Amino acid sequence: MTRPTYVAGVGMTPFGKFPDAQLQTLGRDAAYLALRDAGVPQRAIEVIACGCARSGILQGRESGVGQLVGWTLGIEGVPVYNEKAYCASGAMAFNVANMAVAGGFHDVALVVGVEQMSRRDGKGRPITSDGMQLETELGFTPPVYYALAARRHMAEHGTTREQIAQVAVKNRQAAALNPIAQYRDPITVADVLASRQVAGPLHLLDCCPTGDGAAAAVIVSDEGAARLRLTPRVRVSAAVAGTGLYRDQARDLTSFSLDESCARRAYEQAGLGPADISVAEVHDSFSIAEIIHYEDLGFCARGEGGRLVAEGVTTLGGKLPVSTSGGLLTRGHPLGATGVAQIVELTDQLRGRSGPRQVTDARVGLAHISGGFHEGDFATSGVTILERLSA
Amino acid sequence: MTRPTYVAGVGMTPFGKFPDAQLQTLGRDAAYLALRDAGVPQRAIEVIACGCARSGILQGRESGVGQLVGWTLGIEGVPVYNEKAYCASGAMAFNVANMAVAGGFHDVALVVGVEQMSRRDGKGRPITSDGMQLETELGFTPPVYYALAARRHMAEHGTTREQIAQVAVKNRQAAALNPIAQYRDPITVADVLASRQVAGPLHLLDCCPTGDGAAAAVIVSDEGAARLRLTPRVRVSAAVAGTGLYRDQARDLTSFSLDESCARRAYEQAGLGPADISVAEVHDSFSIAEIIHYEDLGFCARGEGGRLVAEGVTTLGGKLPVSTSGGLLTRGHPLGATGVAQIVELTDQLRGRSGPRQVTDARVGLAHISGGFHEGDFATSGVTILERLSA
């Protein structure tokens, strides 16, 4: 029923703390780079989807961030969809834009993910998941949740504290090769363990930072590519999202059943399996999270995640490099931008444009994101699979 | 390329001031009525789209309102899209859900629009369009804009103050027949003119109220209808949205070029024209707005809007009844709910279920919404056309 779609171009701003920037200038800069990369003029854009999680609470602009970015770029008249799904906002924007093109409604779509967390125009609300007011007052914030998951993973599977820290070290190694990453100075396992404890056993360097930034992508159909004389090299083979209860957490803190089911659907959609993945970006909001995601995405058997990172399988040069951008932990995590930044990294990897952090012969990339975490412990999971087209 | 879609069922809560209600209970109540009306069980829902404009600023819940409504209903695992486009949020949610079904991604979609404006958990920010901080400080709020438009329409086209007030009177007549409308007591032109002046020439009864409420709709494909043994009676013939500059306002305050272009595209999509419309819901946020929308939607020639209402053409029993629900002015305008409430009203009209306010032989319904209004004077416009299927 639906038709093939392609990522024709990508772009992003550096991630970091830019309190003087504005949502529209960040979004514009990323979008402009994506348009230039794709070779697509503004007037060819037929629809915009924008992911931004916190602009209302942080900047007093709850609606219309995508409209504002479009206006700043000189794009008007087209439908603009603004997606709000916590940390998964960018992935949901990618999904809406992909649906608009795959469904035959439009031929050329612009996806923008943007967030500014370093400047808060409103009263300084704590940054935690919406709807976690009670949990926050009780101290059950995301770092605490992941600390419990880490303890359980260690107790149940013999995962070591050092293996968990190794995720942060590995991702910082990748970030050192990524000029737009928020933190690029090399760190060691000792550094992670010596950093301030946030929620035992997790320390500061086990946790992703807040930050500002934007990422963008242009999605086209075959018709759009032909009309604009483009030769896209990356196909969208699966774009899956789901919202649900993290119900099994009550039984097992070390797995997210929602991520498992979304990954399964994505593999089915793409006609591929975990063994086919060349490179992945996962939601490493905390070091332990990346280990859990390995298992839920099928990169290794249950309980083997710690070993996977310890053996260097997921390091640059390993069999399945993960978080080659530096991930949320070190490239940074401006909420709404992250889901699109993952697409940027994978698209560059699949096109052989990742310079010193290039994964050899990258053919299939998988992006995984996870957003929200609150009453009823429901959340949004998104899994996207991109494939390199043969030349 | 795309396939036919149908509104299989609709439901809504009363609109009014319900400070003790919650977003999820309002959304749940409307969704439950829509599911029951459609004869669709929760487990058949494959995707949710939710429009809610102000939950972050007013309730501290910027993301995940649709997830919360789904969870409250017991729907999980499906993708949930949250749309934020000011007053057009509900229409954008309808468009996303319709795209998901028309594009072949899903067969059964739930659309929810919800807003709660009477309770503000955060600091009491004034309710004006996002991004209008400067304009608000200068006093250029939406009522002031429409007051200028009214003055200009009167000067340019000879529209009278009484004709403008007649819109509010007409819509209140309809609301008197709508048990879920926010304001149902009959009013006269004298009452409108005697009410407090907000921005001359507009008085309080020329302005829509704030309020709380939710509306919902179930959209299905032919496959979804067959699988669930449904016989939908209302087809979605056009669903168009656009964002753009209200550029021509600088030249002409009495027309919205964006609404004109969206209406033109919607008529093209449906293969219909203004003369085919049996009943319409328009964005009558202010009495003068409805008159301007008549003209932009092609219901009459430029400058003839005042005459149209004065002659009773758009009254219940007239040739083209408009705002038969009572419209934003009197049924009420809980921002994110409104776009879906328009679909509820039209679907009921097309199915002959509108009781004492039923439009005789209603065959084609048009919904028009307009959201945002701010820097660069860009906004979102949405036009949807629904058609009754022959029995």
mmCIF file of N, CA, C and O in Angstrom, chain A residues 4-74:
data_model
loop_
_atom_site.group_PDB
_atom_site.id
_atom_site.type_symbol
_atom_site.label_atom_id
_atom_site.label_comp_id
_atom_site.label_asym_id
_atom_site.label_seq_id
_atom_site.Cartn_x
_atom_site.Cartn_y
_atom_site.Cartn_z
ATOM 1 N N PRO A 4 7.927 3.581 -1.185
ATOM 2 C CA PRO A 4 9.253 3.776 -0.577
ATOM 3 C C PRO A 4 9.533 5.247 -0.276
ATOM 4 O O PRO A 4 9.058 6.141 -0.988
ATOM 5 N N THR A 5 10.293 5.451 0.783
ATOM 6 C CA THR A 5 10.738 6.808 1.124
ATOM 7 C C THR A 5 12.237 6.788 1.367
ATOM 8 O O THR A 5 12.811 5.743 1.684
ATOM 9 N N TYR A 6 12.845 7.943 1.229
ATOM 10 C CA TYR A 6 14.298 8.063 1.323
ATOM 11 C C TYR A 6 14.680 9.285 2.143
ATOM 12 O O TYR A 6 13.980 10.296 2.104
ATOM 13 N N VAL A 7 15.801 9.175 2.844
ATOM 14 C CA VAL A 7 16.375 10.356 3.489
ATOM 15 C C VAL A 7 17.297 10.993 2.456
ATOM 16 O O VAL A 7 18.323 10.425 2.085
ATOM 17 N N ALA A 8 16.901 12.160 1.984
ATOM 18 C CA ALA A 8 17.644 12.808 0.901
ATOM 19 C C ALA A 8 18.748 13.713 1.422
ATOM 20 O O ALA A 8 19.686 14.032 0.695
ATOM 21 N N GLY A 9 18.650 14.108 2.676
ATOM 22 C CA GLY A 9 19.679 14.983 3.217
ATOM 23 C C GLY A 9 19.451 15.196 4.695
ATOM 24 O O GLY A 9 18.328 15.062 5.184
ATOM 25 N N VAL A 10 20.533 15.506 5.393
ATOM 26 C CA VAL A 10 20.446 15.725 6.839
ATOM 27 C C VAL A 10 21.345 16.891 7.247
ATOM 28 O O VAL A 10 22.269 17.262 6.518
ATOM 29 N N GLY A 11 21.068 17.437 8.411
ATOM 30 C CA GLY A 11 21.916 18.504 8.937
ATOM 31 C C GLY A 11 21.638 18.704 10.410
ATOM 32 O O GLY A 11 20.562 18.354 10.893
ATOM 33 N N MET A 12 22.609 19.217 11.119
ATOM 34 C CA MET A 12 22.353 19.526 12.523
ATOM 35 C C MET A 12 23.291 20.604 13.021
ATOM 36 O O MET A 12 24.350 20.850 12.449
ATOM 37 N N THR A 13 22.876 21.256 14.081
ATOM 38 C CA THR A 13 23.724 22.234 14.750
ATOM 39 C C THR A 13 24.616 21.486 15.733
ATOM 40 O O THR A 13 24.335 20.339 16.066
ATOM 41 N N PRO A 14 25.667 22.113 16.208
ATOM 42 C CA PRO A 14 26.352 21.540 17.372
ATOM 43 C C PRO A 14 25.353 21.427 18.532
ATOM 44 O O PRO A 14 24.391 22.200 18.602
ATOM 45 N N PHE A 15 25.566 20.434 19.391
ATOM 46 C CA PHE A 15 24.782 20.326 20.623
ATOM 47 C C PHE A 15 25.622 20.907 21.756
ATOM 48 O O PHE A 15 26.837 20.692 21.799
ATOM 49 N N GLY A 16 24.979 21.632 22.657
ATOM 50 C CA GLY A 16 25.713 22.220 23.778
ATOM 51 C C GLY A 16 24.811 23.182 24.519
ATOM 52 O O GLY A 16 23.597 23.059 24.471
ATOM 53 N N LYS A 17 25.424 24.133 25.202
ATOM 54 C CA LYS A 17 24.623 25.123 25.934
ATOM 55 C C LYS A 17 24.716 26.453 25.188
ATOM 56 O O LYS A 17 25.792 27.059 25.146
ATOM 57 N N PHE A 18 23.627 26.839 24.584
ATOM 58 C CA PHE A 18 23.588 28.071 23.804
ATOM 59 C C PHE A 18 22.419 28.932 24.269
ATOM 60 O O PHE A 18 21.416 29.077 23.556
ATOM 61 N N PRO A 19 22.544 29.500 25.466
ATOM 62 C CA PRO A 19 21.396 30.226 26.024
ATOM 63 C C PRO A 19 20.973 31.434 25.196
ATOM 64 O O PRO A 19 19.831 31.887 25.318
ATOM 65 N N ASP A 20 21.861 31.926 24.352
ATOM 66 C CA ASP A 20 21.500 33.097 23.553
ATOM 67 C C ASP A 20 20.814 32.726 22.242
ATOM 68 O O ASP A 20 20.304 33.590 21.540
ATOM 69 N N ALA A 21 20.837 31.449 21.897
ATOM 70 C CA ALA A 21 20.163 31.031 20.661
ATOM 71 C C ALA A 21 18.654 31.025 20.885
ATOM 72 O O ALA A 21 18.179 31.141 22.017
ATOM 73 N N GLN A 22 17.911 30.911 19.804
ATOM 74 C CA GLN A 22 16.456 30.810 19.906
ATOM 75 C C GLN A 22 16.024 29.527 19.217
ATOM 76 O O GLN A 22 16.733 29.013 18.345
ATOM 77 N N LEU A 23 14.859 29.033 19.570
ATOM 78 C CA LEU A 23 14.355 27.815 18.938
ATOM 79 C C LEU A 23 14.365 27.951 17.419
ATOM 80 O O LEU A 23 14.770 27.034 16.700
ATOM 81 N N GLN A 24 13.929 29.110 16.938
ATOM 82 C CA GLN A 24 13.809 29.250 15.487
ATOM 83 C C GLN A 24 15.166 29.368 14.797
ATOM 84 O O GLN A 24 15.320 28.930 13.667
ATOM 85 N N THR A 25 16.173 29.932 15.485
ATOM 86 C CA THR A 25 17.478 30.025 14.826
ATOM 87 C C THR A 25 18.159 28.662 14.844
ATOM 88 O O THR A 25 18.794 28.264 13.868
ATOM 89 N N LEU A 26 18.007 27.919 15.947
ATOM 90 C CA LEU A 26 18.557 26.560 15.992
ATOM 91 C C LEU A 26 17.903 25.698 14.907
ATOM 92 O O LEU A 26 18.583 25.021 14.120
ATOM 93 N N GLY A 27 16.580 25.724 14.869
ATOM 94 C CA GLY A 27 15.843 24.907 13.897
ATOM 95 C C GLY A 27 16.177 25.306 12.470
ATOM 96 O O GLY A 27 16.376 24.452 11.601
ATOM 97 N N ARG A 28 16.260 26.598 12.251
ATOM 98 C CA ARG A 28 16.590 27.099 10.911
ATOM 99 C C ARG A 28 17.962 26.624 10.484
ATOM 100 O O ARG A 28 18.162 26.159 9.360
ATOM 101 N N ASP A 29 18.954 26.715 11.385
ATOM 102 C CA ASP A 29 20.320 26.338 11.017
ATOM 103 C C ASP A 29 20.400 24.863 10.627
ATOM 104 O O ASP A 29 21.034 24.506 9.631
ATOM 105 N N ALA A 30 19.740 24.006 11.420
ATOM 106 C CA ALA A 30 19.757 22.573 11.106
ATOM 107 C C ALA A 30 19.025 22.305 9.798
ATOM 108 O O ALA A 30 19.509 21.559 8.937
ATOM 109 N N ALA A 31 17.868 22.925 9.637
ATOM 110 C CA ALA A 31 17.061 22.699 8.438
ATOM 111 C C ALA A 31 17.793 23.188 7.191
ATOM 112 O O ALA A 31 17.776 22.528 6.144
ATOM 113 N N TYR A 32 18.450 24.326 7.333
ATOM 114 C CA TYR A 32 19.167 24.866 6.181
ATOM 115 C C TYR A 32 20.267 23.905 5.729
ATOM 116 O O TYR A 32 20.443 23.644 4.534
ATOM 117 N N LEU A 33 20.986 23.340 6.703
ATOM 118 C CA LEU A 33 22.044 22.378 6.368
ATOM 119 C C LEU A 33 21.456 21.127 5.707
ATOM 120 O O LEU A 33 22.031 20.582 4.759
ATOM 121 N N ALA A 34 20.303 20.678 6.196
ATOM 122 C CA ALA A 34 19.667 19.485 5.617
ATOM 123 C C ALA A 34 19.202 19.760 4.188
ATOM 124 O O ALA A 34 19.368 18.921 3.292
ATOM 125 N N LEU A 35 18.624 20.941 3.982
ATOM 126 C CA LEU A 35 18.158 21.304 2.641
ATOM 127 C C LEU A 35 19.331 21.398 1.674
ATOM 128 O O LEU A 35 19.275 20.908 0.543
ATOM 129 N N ARG A 36 20.427 21.999 2.150
ATOM 130 C CA ARG A 36 21.610 22.141 1.290
ATOM 131 C C ARG A 36 22.215 20.774 1.008
ATOM 132 O O ARG A 36 22.622 20.478 -0.120
ATOM 133 N N ASP A 37 22.265 19.929 2.046
ATOM 134 C CA ASP A 37 22.806 18.582 1.872
ATOM 135 C C ASP A 37 21.980 17.805 0.843
ATOM 136 O O ASP A 37 22.523 17.088 -0.003
ATOM 137 N N ALA A 38 20.654 17.966 0.921
ATOM 138 C CA ALA A 38 19.772 17.238 0.007
ATOM 139 C C ALA A 38 19.773 17.857 -1.396
ATOM 140 O O ALA A 38 19.449 17.188 -2.370
ATOM 141 N N GLY A 39 20.143 19.127 -1.473
ATOM 142 C CA GLY A 39 20.015 19.833 -2.748
ATOM 143 C C GLY A 39 18.561 20.170 -3.037
ATOM 144 O O GLY A 39 18.112 20.123 -4.187
ATOM 145 N N VAL A 40 17.833 20.496 -1.993
ATOM 146 C CA VAL A 40 16.396 20.777 -2.118
ATOM 147 C C VAL A 40 16.144 22.226 -1.708
ATOM 148 O O VAL A 40 16.533 22.642 -0.615
ATOM 149 N N PRO A 41 15.512 23.010 -2.582
ATOM 150 C CA PRO A 41 15.216 24.402 -2.212
ATOM 151 C C PRO A 41 14.007 24.478 -1.282
ATOM 152 O O PRO A 41 13.154 23.583 -1.297
ATOM 153 N N GLN A 42 13.934 25.528 -0.520
ATOM 154 C CA GLN A 42 12.818 25.719 0.415
ATOM 155 C C GLN A 42 11.468 25.548 -0.277
ATOM 156 O O GLN A 42 10.552 24.948 0.278
ATOM 157 N N ARG A 43 11.347 26.082 -1.480
ATOM 158 C CA ARG A 43 10.026 26.089 -2.127
ATOM 159 C C ARG A 43 9.546 24.688 -2.493
ATOM 160 O O ARG A 43 8.370 24.489 -2.798
ATOM 161 N N ALA A 44 10.473 23.698 -2.448
ATOM 162 C CA ALA A 44 10.064 22.325 -2.774
ATOM 163 C C ALA A 44 9.454 21.597 -1.578
ATOM 164 O O ALA A 44 8.861 20.523 -1.734
ATOM 165 N N ILE A 45 9.615 22.162 -0.378
ATOM 166 C CA ILE A 45 9.099 21.492 0.822
ATOM 167 C C ILE A 45 7.573 21.549 0.838
ATOM 168 O O ILE A 45 6.981 22.623 0.722
ATOM 169 N N GLU A 46 6.944 20.384 1.001
ATOM 170 C CA GLU A 46 5.477 20.300 0.939
ATOM 171 C C GLU A 46 4.829 20.084 2.301
ATOM 172 O O GLU A 46 3.613 20.199 2.446
ATOM 173 N N VAL A 47 5.622 19.722 3.290
ATOM 174 C CA VAL A 47 5.085 19.482 4.632
ATOM 175 C C VAL A 47 6.252 19.564 5.610
ATOM 176 O O VAL A 47 7.384 19.211 5.268
ATOM 177 N N ILE A 48 5.974 20.058 6.806
ATOM 178 C CA ILE A 48 6.987 20.141 7.863
ATOM 179 C C ILE A 48 6.474 19.374 9.075
ATOM 180 O O ILE A 48 5.299 19.487 9.435
ATOM 181 N N ALA A 49 7.345 18.581 9.692
ATOM 182 C CA ALA A 49 7.018 17.991 10.995
ATOM 183 C C ALA A 49 8.127 18.388 11.949
ATOM 184 O O ALA A 49 9.313 18.315 11.606
ATOM 185 N N CYS A 50 7.733 18.823 13.126
ATOM 186 C CA CYS A 50 8.710 19.351 14.075
ATOM 187 C C CYS A 50 8.522 18.697 15.441
ATOM 188 O O CYS A 50 7.423 18.665 15.980
ATOM 189 N N GLY A 51 9.596 18.170 15.985
ATOM 190 C CA GLY A 51 9.575 17.605 17.331
ATOM 191 C C GLY A 51 10.247 18.557 18.298
ATOM 192 O O GLY A 51 11.367 19.000 18.069
ATOM 193 N N CYS A 52 9.551 18.891 19.345
ATOM 194 C CA CYS A 52 10.091 19.781 20.375
ATOM 195 C C CYS A 52 9.286 19.481 21.631
ATOM 196 O O CYS A 52 8.069 19.631 21.640
ATOM 197 N N ALA A 53 9.953 19.042 22.691
ATOM 198 C CA ALA A 53 9.216 18.510 23.847
ATOM 199 C C ALA A 53 8.778 19.567 24.842
ATOM 200 O O ALA A 53 7.735 19.449 25.467
ATOM 201 N N ARG A 54 9.574 20.604 25.044
ATOM 202 C CA ARG A 54 9.415 21.443 26.221
ATOM 203 C C ARG A 54 9.309 22.940 25.972
ATOM 204 O O ARG A 54 9.571 23.730 26.885
ATOM 205 N N SER A 55 8.992 23.329 24.733
ATOM 206 C CA SER A 55 8.996 24.758 24.419
ATOM 207 C C SER A 55 7.926 25.530 25.177
ATOM 208 O O SER A 55 8.082 26.726 25.417
ATOM 209 N N GLY A 56 6.846 24.872 25.549
ATOM 210 C CA GLY A 56 5.796 25.574 26.291
ATOM 211 C C GLY A 56 6.229 25.865 27.704
ATOM 212 O O GLY A 56 6.176 27.003 28.177
ATOM 213 N N ILE A 57 6.700 24.824 28.377
ATOM 214 C CA ILE A 57 7.078 24.976 29.776
ATOM 215 C C ILE A 57 8.357 25.804 29.907
ATOM 216 O O ILE A 57 8.481 26.616 30.824
ATOM 217 N N LEU A 58 9.304 25.615 28.973
ATOM 218 C CA LEU A 58 10.576 26.328 29.109
ATOM 219 C C LEU A 58 10.573 27.712 28.446
ATOM 220 O O LEU A 58 11.207 28.623 28.946
ATOM 221 N N GLN A 59 9.889 27.827 27.302
ATOM 222 C CA GLN A 59 9.935 29.118 26.595
ATOM 223 C C GLN A 59 8.573 29.787 26.433
ATOM 224 O O GLN A 59 8.472 30.834 25.787
ATOM 225 N N GLY A 60 7.516 29.184 26.952
ATOM 226 C CA GLY A 60 6.196 29.803 26.805
ATOM 227 C C GLY A 60 5.640 29.712 25.402
ATOM 228 O O GLY A 60 4.699 30.418 25.047
ATOM 229 N N ARG A 61 6.223 28.839 24.564
ATOM 230 C CA ARG A 61 5.734 28.686 23.193
ATOM 231 C C ARG A 61 5.369 27.222 22.987
ATOM 232 O O ARG A 61 6.153 26.443 22.481
ATOM 233 N N GLU A 62 4.148 26.881 23.391
ATOM 234 C CA GLU A 62 3.775 25.471 23.384
ATOM 235 C C GLU A 62 3.441 24.976 21.987
ATOM 236 O O GLU A 62 3.794 23.869 21.607
ATOM 237 N N SER A 63 2.739 25.790 21.223
ATOM 238 C CA SER A 63 2.369 25.438 19.849
ATOM 239 C C SER A 63 3.299 26.154 18.887
ATOM 240 O O SER A 63 3.943 27.142 19.234
ATOM 241 N N GLY A 64 3.367 25.620 17.675
ATOM 242 C CA GLY A 64 3.864 26.438 16.572
ATOM 243 C C GLY A 64 5.365 26.576 16.433
ATOM 244 O O GLY A 64 5.823 27.455 15.702
ATOM 245 N N VAL A 65 6.159 25.708 17.068
ATOM 246 C CA VAL A 65 7.603 25.805 16.863
ATOM 247 C C VAL A 65 7.944 25.479 15.405
ATOM 248 O O VAL A 65 8.761 26.156 14.775
ATOM 249 N N GLY A 66 7.279 24.479 14.857
ATOM 250 C CA GLY A 66 7.519 24.126 13.447
ATOM 251 C C GLY A 66 7.116 25.250 12.510
ATOM 252 O O GLY A 66 7.806 25.529 11.521
ATOM 253 N N GLN A 67 6.001 25.899 12.823
ATOM 254 C CA GLN A 67 5.575 27.053 12.016
ATOM 255 C C GLN A 67 6.641 28.143 12.035
ATOM 256 O O GLN A 67 6.965 28.750 11.008
ATOM 257 N N LEU A 68 7.199 28.365 13.226
ATOM 258 C CA LEU A 68 8.184 29.423 13.394
ATOM 259 C C LEU A 68 9.469 29.101 12.624
ATOM 260 O O LEU A 68 10.045 29.973 11.959
ATOM 261 N N VAL A 69 9.895 27.844 12.689
ATOM 262 C CA VAL A 69 11.088 27.433 11.941
ATOM 263 C C VAL A 69 10.819 27.590 10.440
ATOM 264 O O VAL A 69 11.653 28.115 9.690
ATOM 265 N N GLY A 70 9.645 27.139 10.013
ATOM 266 C CA GLY A 70 9.296 27.261 8.596
ATOM 267 C C GLY A 70 9.290 28.709 8.144
ATOM 268 O O GLY A 70 9.856 29.057 7.096
ATOM 269 N N TRP A 71 8.708 29.564 8.970
ATOM 270 C CA TRP A 71 8.628 30.984 8.634
ATOM 271 C C TRP A 71 10.032 31.576 8.541
ATOM 272 O O TRP A 71 10.341 32.349 7.628
ATOM 273 N N THR A 72 10.904 31.184 9.497
ATOM 274 C CA THR A 72 12.277 31.697 9.508
ATOM 275 C C THR A 72 13.024 31.264 8.248
ATOM 276 O O THR A 72 13.920 31.954 7.778
ATOM 277 N N LEU A 73 12.625 30.105 7.699
ATOM 278 C CA LEU A 73 13.260 29.591 6.480
ATOM 279 C C LEU A 73 12.587 30.115 5.215
ATOM 280 O O LEU A 73 13.063 29.860 4.111
ATOM 281 N N GLY A 74 11.441 30.778 5.371
ATOM 282 C CA GLY A 74 10.703 31.246 4.194
ATOM 283 C C GLY A 74 9.832 30.175 3.564
ATOM 284 O O GLY A 74 9.530 30.225 2.378
#
